[in-house]
Coordinates of C-alpha atoms and ligand atoms in Angstrom, one line a residue:
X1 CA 7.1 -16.2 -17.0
X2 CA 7.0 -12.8 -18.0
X3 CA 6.9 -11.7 -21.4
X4 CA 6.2 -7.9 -21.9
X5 CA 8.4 -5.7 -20.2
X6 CA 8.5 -1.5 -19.2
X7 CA 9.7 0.2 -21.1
X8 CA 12.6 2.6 -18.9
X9 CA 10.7 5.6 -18.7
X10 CA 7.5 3.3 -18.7
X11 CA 8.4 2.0 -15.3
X12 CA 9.2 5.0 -13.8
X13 CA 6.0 6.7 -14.2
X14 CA 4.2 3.1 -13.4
X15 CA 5.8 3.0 -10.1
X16 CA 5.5 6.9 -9.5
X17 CA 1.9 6.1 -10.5
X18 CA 1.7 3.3 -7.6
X19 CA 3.7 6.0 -5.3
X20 CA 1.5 9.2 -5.7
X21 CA -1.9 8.1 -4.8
X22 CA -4.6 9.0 -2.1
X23 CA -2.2 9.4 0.5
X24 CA -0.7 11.8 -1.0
X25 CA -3.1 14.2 -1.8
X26 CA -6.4 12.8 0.3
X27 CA -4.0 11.9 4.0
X28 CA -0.5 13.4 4.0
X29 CA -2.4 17.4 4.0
X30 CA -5.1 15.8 6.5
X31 CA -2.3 14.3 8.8
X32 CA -0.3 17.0 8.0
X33 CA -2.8 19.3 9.6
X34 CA -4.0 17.0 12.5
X35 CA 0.3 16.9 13.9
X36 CA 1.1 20.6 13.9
X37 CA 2.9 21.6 10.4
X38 CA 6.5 21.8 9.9
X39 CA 7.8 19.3 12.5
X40 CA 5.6 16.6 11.1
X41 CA 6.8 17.4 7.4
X42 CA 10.5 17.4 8.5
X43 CA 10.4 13.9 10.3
X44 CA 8.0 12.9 7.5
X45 CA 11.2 13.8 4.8
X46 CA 13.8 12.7 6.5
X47 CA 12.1 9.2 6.5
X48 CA 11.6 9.3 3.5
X49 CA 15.2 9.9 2.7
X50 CA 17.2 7.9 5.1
X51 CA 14.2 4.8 5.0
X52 CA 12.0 4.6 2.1
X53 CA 14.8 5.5 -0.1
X54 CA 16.8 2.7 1.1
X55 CA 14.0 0.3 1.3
X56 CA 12.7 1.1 -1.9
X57 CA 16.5 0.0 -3.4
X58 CA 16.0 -3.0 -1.6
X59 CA 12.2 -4.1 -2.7
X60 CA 13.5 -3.1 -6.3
X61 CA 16.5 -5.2 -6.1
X62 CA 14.4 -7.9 -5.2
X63 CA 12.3 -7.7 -8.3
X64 CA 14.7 -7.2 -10.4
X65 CA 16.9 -9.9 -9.8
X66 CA 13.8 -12.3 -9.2
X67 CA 11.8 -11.8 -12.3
X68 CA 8.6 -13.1 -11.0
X69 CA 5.8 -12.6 -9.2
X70 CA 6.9 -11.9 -4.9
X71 CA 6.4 -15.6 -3.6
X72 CA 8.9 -16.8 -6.4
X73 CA 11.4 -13.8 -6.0
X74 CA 12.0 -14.6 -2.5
X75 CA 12.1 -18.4 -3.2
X76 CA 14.7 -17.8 -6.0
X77 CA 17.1 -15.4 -3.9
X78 CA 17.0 -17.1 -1.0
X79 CA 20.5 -19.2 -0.9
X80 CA 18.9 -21.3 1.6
X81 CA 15.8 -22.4 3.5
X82 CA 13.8 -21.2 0.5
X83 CA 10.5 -23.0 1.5
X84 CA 10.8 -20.4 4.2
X85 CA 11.5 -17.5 2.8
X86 CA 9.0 -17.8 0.3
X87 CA 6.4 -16.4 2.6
X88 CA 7.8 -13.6 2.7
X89 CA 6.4 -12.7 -0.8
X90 CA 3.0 -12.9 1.1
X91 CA 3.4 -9.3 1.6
X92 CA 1.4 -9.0 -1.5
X93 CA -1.6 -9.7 -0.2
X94 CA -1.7 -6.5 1.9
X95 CA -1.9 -5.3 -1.3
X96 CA -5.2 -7.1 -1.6
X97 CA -6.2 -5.8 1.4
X98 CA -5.6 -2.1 1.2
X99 CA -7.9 -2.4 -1.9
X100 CA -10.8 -3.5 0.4
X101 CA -11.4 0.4 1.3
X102 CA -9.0 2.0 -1.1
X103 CA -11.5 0.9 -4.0
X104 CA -14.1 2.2 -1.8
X105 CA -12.7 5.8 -1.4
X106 CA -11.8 6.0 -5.2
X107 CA -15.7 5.6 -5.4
X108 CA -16.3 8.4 -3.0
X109 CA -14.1 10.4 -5.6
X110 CA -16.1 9.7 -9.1
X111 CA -19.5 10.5 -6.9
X112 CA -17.7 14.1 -5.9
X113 CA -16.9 14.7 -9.7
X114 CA -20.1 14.3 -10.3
X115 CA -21.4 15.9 -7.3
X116 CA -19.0 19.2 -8.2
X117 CA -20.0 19.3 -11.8
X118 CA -24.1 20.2 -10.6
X119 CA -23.9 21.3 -6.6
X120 CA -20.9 22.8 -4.3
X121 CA -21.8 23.0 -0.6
X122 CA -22.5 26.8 0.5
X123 CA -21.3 25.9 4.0
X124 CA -18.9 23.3 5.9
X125 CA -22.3 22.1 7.9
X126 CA -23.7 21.5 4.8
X127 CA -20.7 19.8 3.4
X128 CA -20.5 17.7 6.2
X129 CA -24.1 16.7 5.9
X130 CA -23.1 15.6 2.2
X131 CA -20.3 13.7 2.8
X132 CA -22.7 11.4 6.3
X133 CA -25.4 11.2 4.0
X134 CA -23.2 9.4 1.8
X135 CA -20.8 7.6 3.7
X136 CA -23.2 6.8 6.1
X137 CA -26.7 6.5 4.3
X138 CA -26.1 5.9 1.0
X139 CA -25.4 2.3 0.0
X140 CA -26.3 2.5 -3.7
X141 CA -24.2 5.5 -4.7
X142 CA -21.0 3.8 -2.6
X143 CA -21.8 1.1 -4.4
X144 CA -22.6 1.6 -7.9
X145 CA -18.8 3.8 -8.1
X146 CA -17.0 1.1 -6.3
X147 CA -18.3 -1.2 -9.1
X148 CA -17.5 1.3 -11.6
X149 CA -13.6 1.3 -9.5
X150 CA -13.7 -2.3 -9.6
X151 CA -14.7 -2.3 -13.9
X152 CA -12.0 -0.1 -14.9
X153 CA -9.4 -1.7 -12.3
X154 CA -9.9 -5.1 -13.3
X155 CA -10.1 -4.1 -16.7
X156 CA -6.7 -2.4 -16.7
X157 CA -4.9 -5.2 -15.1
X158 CA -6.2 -8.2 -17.4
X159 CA -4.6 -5.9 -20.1
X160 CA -0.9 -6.6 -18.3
X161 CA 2.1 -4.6 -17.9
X162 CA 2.8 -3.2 -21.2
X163 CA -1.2 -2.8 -22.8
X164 CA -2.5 -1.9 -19.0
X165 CA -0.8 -0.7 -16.8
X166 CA 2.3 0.9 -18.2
X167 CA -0.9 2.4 -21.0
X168 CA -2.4 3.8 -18.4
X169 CA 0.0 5.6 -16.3
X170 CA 1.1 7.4 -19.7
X171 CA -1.9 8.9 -20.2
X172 CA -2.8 9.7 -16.4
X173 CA 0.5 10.6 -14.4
X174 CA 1.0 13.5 -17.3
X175 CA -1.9 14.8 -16.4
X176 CA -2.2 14.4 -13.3
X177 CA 1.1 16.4 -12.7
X178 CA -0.6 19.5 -15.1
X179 CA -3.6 19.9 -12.6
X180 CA -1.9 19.7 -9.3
X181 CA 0.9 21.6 -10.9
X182 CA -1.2 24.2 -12.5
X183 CA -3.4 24.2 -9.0
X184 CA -0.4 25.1 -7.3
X185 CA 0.8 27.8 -9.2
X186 CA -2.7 29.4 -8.7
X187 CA -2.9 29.3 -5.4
X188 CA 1.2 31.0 -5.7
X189 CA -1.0 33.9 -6.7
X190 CA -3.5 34.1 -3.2
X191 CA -2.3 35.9 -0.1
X192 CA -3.2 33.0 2.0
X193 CA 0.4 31.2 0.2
X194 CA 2.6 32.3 2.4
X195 CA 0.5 31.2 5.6
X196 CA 0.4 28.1 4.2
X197 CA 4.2 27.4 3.2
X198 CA 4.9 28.7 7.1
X199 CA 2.2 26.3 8.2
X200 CA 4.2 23.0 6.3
X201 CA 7.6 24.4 6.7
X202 CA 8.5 26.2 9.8
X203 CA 8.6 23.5 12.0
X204 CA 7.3 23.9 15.8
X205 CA 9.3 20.8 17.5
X206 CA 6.5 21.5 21.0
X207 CA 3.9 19.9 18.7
X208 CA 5.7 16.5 17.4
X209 CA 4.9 13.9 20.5
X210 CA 6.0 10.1 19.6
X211 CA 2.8 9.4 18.3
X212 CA 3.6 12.0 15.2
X213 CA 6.3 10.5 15.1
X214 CA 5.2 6.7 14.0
X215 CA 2.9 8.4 12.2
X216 CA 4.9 9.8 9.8
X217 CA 7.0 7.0 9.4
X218 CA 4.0 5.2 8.3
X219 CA 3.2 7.3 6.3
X220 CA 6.4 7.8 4.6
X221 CA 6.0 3.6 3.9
X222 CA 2.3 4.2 2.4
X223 CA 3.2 6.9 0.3
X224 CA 6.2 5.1 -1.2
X225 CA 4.0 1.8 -1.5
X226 CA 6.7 -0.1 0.1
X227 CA 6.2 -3.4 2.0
X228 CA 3.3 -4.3 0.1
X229 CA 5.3 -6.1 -3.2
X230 CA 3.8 -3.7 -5.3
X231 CA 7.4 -2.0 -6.5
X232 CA 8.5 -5.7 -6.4
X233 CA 6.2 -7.0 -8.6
X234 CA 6.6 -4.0 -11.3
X235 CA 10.2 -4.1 -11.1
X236 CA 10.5 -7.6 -12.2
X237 CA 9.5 -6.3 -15.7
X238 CA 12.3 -3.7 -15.6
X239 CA 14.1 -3.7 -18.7
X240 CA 16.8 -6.0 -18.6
X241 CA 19.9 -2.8 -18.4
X242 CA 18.2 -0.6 -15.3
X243 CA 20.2 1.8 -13.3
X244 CA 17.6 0.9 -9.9
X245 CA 18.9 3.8 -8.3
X246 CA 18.4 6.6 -10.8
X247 CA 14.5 5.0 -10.3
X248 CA 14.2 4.9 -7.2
X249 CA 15.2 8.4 -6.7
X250 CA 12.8 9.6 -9.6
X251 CA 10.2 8.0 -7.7
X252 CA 10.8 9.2 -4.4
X253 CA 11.3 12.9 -5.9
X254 CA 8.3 12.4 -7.9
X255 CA 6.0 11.5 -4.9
X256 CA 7.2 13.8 -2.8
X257 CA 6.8 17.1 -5.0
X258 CA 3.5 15.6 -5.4
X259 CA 2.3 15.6 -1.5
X260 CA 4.2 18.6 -0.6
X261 CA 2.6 20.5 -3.9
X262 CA -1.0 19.2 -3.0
X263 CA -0.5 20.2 0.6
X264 CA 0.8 23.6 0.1
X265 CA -1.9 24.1 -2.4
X266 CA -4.8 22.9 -0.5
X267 CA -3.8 24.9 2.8
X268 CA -3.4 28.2 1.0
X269 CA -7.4 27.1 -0.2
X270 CA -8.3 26.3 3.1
X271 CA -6.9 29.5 4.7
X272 CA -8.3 31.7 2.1
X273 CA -11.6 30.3 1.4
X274 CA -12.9 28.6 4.6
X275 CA -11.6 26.1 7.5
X276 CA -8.1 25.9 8.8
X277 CA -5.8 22.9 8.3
X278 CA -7.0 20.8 10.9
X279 CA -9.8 19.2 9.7
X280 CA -9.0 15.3 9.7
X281 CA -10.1 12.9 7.2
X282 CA -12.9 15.1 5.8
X283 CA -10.5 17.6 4.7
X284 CA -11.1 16.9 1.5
X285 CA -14.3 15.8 1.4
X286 CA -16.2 18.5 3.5
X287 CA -13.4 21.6 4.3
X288 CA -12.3 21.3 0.6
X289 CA -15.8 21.3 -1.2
X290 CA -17.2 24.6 0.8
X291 CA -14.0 26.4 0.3
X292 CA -14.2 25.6 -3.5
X293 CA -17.6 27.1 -3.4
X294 CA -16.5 30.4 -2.0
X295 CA -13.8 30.4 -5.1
X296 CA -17.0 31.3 -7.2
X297 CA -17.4 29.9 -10.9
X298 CA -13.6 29.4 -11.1
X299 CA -14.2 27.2 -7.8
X300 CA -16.8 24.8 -9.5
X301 CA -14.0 24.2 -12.1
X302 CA -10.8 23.5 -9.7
X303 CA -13.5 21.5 -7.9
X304 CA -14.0 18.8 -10.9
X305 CA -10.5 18.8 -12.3
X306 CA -9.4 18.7 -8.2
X307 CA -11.5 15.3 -7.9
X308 CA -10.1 13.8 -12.2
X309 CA -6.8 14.5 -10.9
X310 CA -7.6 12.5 -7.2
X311 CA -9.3 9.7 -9.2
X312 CA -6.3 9.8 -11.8
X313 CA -3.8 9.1 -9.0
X314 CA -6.3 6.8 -6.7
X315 CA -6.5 4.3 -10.0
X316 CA -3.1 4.4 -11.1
X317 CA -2.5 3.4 -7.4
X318 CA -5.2 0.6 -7.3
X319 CA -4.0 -1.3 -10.0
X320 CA -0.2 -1.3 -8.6
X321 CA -2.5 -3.3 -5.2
X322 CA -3.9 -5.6 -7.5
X323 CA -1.1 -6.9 -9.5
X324 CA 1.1 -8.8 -7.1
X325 CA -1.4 -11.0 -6.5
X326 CA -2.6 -11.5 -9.9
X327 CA 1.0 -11.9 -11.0
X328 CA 1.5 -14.4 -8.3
X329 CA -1.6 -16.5 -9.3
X330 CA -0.5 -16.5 -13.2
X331 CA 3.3 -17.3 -12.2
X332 CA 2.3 -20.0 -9.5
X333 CA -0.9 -21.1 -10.1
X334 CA -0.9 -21.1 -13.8
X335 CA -3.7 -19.1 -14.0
X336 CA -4.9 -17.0 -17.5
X337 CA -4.1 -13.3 -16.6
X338 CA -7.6 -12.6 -17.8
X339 CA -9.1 -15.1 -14.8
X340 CA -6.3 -14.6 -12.2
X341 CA -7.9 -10.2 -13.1
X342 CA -11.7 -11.3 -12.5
X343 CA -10.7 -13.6 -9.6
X344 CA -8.4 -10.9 -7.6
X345 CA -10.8 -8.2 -8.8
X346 CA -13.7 -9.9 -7.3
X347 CA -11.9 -10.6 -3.9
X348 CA -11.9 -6.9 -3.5
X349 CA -15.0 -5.7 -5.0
X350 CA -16.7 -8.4 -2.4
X351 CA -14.9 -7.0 0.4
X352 CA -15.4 -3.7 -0.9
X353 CA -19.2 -4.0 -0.3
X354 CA -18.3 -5.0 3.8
X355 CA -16.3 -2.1 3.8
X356 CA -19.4 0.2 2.9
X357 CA -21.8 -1.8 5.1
X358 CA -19.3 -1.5 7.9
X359 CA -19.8 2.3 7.7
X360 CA -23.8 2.1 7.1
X361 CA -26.0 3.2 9.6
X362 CA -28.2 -0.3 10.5
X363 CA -25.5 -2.4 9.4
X364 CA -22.5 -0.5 11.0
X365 CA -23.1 -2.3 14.5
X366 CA -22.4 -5.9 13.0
X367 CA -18.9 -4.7 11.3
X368 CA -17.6 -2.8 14.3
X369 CA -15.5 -4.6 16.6
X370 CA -13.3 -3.0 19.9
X371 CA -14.5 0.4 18.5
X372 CA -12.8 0.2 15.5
X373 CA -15.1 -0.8 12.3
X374 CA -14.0 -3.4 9.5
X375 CA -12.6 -0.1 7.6
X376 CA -10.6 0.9 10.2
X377 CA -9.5 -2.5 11.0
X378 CA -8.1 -3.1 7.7
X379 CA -6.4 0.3 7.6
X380 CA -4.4 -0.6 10.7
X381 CA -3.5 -4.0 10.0
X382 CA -1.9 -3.3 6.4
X383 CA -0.6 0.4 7.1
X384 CA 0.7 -0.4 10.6
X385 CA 1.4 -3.9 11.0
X386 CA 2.2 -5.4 7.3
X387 CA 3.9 -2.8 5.7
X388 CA 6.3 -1.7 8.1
X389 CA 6.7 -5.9 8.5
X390 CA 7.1 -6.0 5.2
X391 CA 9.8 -3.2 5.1
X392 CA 11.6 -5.2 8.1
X393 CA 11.6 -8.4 6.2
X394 CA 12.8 -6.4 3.4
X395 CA 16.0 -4.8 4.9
X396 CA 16.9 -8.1 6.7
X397 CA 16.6 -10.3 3.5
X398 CA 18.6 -8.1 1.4
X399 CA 21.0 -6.9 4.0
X400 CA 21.7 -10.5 5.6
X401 CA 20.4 -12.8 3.6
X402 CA 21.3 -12.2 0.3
X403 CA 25.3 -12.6 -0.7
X404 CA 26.9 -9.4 -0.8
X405 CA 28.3 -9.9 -3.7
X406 CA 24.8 -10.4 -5.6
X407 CA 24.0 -7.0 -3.8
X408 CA 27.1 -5.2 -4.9
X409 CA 27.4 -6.7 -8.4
X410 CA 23.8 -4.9 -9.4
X411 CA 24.0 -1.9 -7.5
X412 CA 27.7 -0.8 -6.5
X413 CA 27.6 0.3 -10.0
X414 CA 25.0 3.0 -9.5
X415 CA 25.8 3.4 -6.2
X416 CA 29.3 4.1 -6.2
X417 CA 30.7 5.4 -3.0
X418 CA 27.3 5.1 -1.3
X419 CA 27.2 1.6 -1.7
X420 CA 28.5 0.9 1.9
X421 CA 26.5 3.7 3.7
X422 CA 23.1 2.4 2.0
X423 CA 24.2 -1.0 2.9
X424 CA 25.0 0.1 6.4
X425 CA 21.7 1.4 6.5
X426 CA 19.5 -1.3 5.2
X427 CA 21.3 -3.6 7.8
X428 CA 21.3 -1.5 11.1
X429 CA 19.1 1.8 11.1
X430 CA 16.1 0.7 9.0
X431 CA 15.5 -2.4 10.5
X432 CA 15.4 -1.3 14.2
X433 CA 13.6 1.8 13.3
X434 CA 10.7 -0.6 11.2
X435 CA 11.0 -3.2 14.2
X436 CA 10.0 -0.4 16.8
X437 CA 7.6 1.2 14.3
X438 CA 6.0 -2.4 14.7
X439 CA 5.7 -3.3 18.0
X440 CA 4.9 0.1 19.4
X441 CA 1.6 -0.5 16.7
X442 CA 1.1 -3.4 17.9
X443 CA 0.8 -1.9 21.6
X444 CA 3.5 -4.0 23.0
X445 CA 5.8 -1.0 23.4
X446 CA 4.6 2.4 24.3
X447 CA 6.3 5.6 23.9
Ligands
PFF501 N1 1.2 4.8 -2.4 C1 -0.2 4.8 -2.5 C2 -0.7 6.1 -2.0 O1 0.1 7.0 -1.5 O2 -1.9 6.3 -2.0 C3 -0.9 3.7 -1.9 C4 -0.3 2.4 -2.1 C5 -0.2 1.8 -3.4 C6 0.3 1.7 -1.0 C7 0.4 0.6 -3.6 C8 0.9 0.5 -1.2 C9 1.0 0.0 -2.5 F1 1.6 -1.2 -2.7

């Protein structure tokens, strides 16, 4: 049973702090740049409005009224067939999972603050050759900072809500907004700005194909941290009096300014210093690091406080992955919330390790399977199989399962007059959307 709760402003920044993570500054730019620009960005927000918006209502409401960890949420709500719907609140394991390479990359960051404090590559080749001879060569350095990611992580969430978590995202969202925020308004000041605003908002509807499509969907899902039971889990300890819809919105704003911010900012960088947008997953691991070079002295500074602020979001992320399935092992397993911590933590910091072998040259050939490498692998199945299945299950429960009137009595009051368009939603548009999403991932439907 729970016993600390949030405080109001407390949960907001705790779930903003699960929202605005590495996808938002480390994949929405890189995606961003690999589907064109502006039309990606414009199906990406209006996702995000008219799905993750709606969703996140729902995974809140769930929470809220549940008060426990997901498993007994469902169970509780459910008017019938509860043994059933219980599994549902298995979702919370893709949590888990995510943290198998999420942990990892968070790693990659606190070896680059260290790496920017002494060294900045002069060139993009030799940027590149920094980034393989990590990723692919170095197993002591990935290792050492994922242990370090797994310390601190496990550390924070045997503290619980109120002492962990909700301590931790006061001290890092703040300041996490100051640096991107004050990045931004820098780059406001470089020529390259407006090349960069015209790149993410003037959309060019010849480059969105389907796939761009899916993608940012996604993405939009990822970003939020929906479908995983991470918002679920945090809003059980919601003060009692919430307005879930005054949250949700702060959330949603708060994690989008955040992406769109870091992506306008990182652009004008790339366009002024070195490489173009394009650059894929090394964006901001190799195109990034030579362009802060060619900044100069102020470079090797926006450079470290880049990476804090990246690590700052990546952990306050990470422990919002972790939670669920502690919280699920203290409320149904009776477990100590110190042990259920060291259990979870090690579950990931084990699988952690196979993630870094799986990219290691000499070791990489035993992880790979069907081209696609135990990284990879995990990616897909929680970002493109789980979570939207997650969201699906979501929207159905709440929308079909649930009485109306439960539904109505907590959020027609914040609601109002929307009430019946969000409910609309959450029964027809977001589930079939989610439910193509799925099986068009899966392969059995191709656009
Ligand atoms: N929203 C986080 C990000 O954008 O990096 C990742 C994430 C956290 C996804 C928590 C899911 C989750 F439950």
């Amino acid at each position: 049973m729970k016993v600390a709760r949030f405080s109001k402003i407390g949960f907001i920044l705790a779930a903003a702090g699960s929202a605005v993570g590495l996808g938002n500054i480390w994949k929405f730019p890189y995606i961003t740049g690999e589907y064109g620009g502006g039309a990606f960005v414009a199906v990406y927000l209006i996702t995000v409005v008219l799905i993750g918006f709606s969703i996140m209502i729902a995974e809140m409401f769930i929470g809220y009224k549940g008060r426990s960890d997901t498993v007994s949420s469902f169970e509780k709500l459910a008017p019938k067939h509860k043994s059933f719907w219980k599994y549902a609140g298995f979702q919370s394991m893709a949590g888990l999972m995510i943290m198998f390479f999420y942990a990892v990359v968070i790693g990659w960051i606190f070896d680059y603050i260290v790496l920017s404090l002494t060294h900045l590559p002069s060139s993009v080749e030799e940027a590149q050759n920094t980034f393989t001879q990590m990723a692919h060569k170095d197993f002591f350095t990935q290792f050492f900072y994922l242990t370090v990611a797994f310390m601190i992580v496990t550390y924070v969430v045997s503290k619980g809500i109120k002492g962990g978590i909700e301590r931790l995202n006061d001290y890092l969202m703040p300041l996490l907004f100051i640096i991107i925020g004050g990045m931004f308004l820098y780059s406001l000041s470089l020529d390259s700005f407006s090349k960069s605003f015209e790149f993410m908002f003037k959309p060019d509807w010849s480059k969105l194909n389907s796939k761009a499509f899916l993608v940012a969907v996604g993405h939009a899902f990822f970003t939020l941290s929906l479908g995983m039971g991470a918002i679920m889990t945090y809003a059980a300890s919601m003060p009692k009096d919430s307005n879930l819809v005054k949250s949700a919105f702060w959330v949603v704003v708060l994690d989008t300014v955040i992406a769109l911010l870091a992506g306008l900012m990182l652009f004008t960088f790339l366009y002024e210093f070195g490489a173009g947008p394009d650059k894929g997953p090394g964006l901001v691991f190799i195109s990034l690091p030579s362009a802060f070079y060619a900044m100069g002295v102020l470079g090797n500074f926006f450079a470290v406080i880049f990476f804090i602020a990246l690590a700052f979001a990546g952990l306050t992320s990470a422990v919002s992955l972790v939670e669920p399935m502690v919280q699920y092992m203290i409320d149904k397993h009776l477990y100590s919330r110190k042990k259920a911590s060291i259990v979870m933590g090690l579950v990931f910091y084990f699988f952690g390790i196979v993630t870094i072998l799986s990219g290691l040259d000499g070791t990489k050939e035993y992880l790979t399977w069907g081209g696609s490498n135990f990284f990879d692998w995990v990616d897909f199945i929680t970002a493109s199989v789980m979570l939207p299945l997650g969201g699906f299950v979501m929207s159905i429960f709440v929308g079909y399962i649930v009485p109306k009137s439960e539904v109505e009595s907590v959020l027609k009051p914040h609601l109002k007059s929307f009430f019946d368009v969000w409910y609309f939603n959450l029964r027809y548009i977001a589930p079939v959307a989610l439910f193509i999403v799925m099986l068009n991932m899966l392969g059995i439907i191709k656009f």
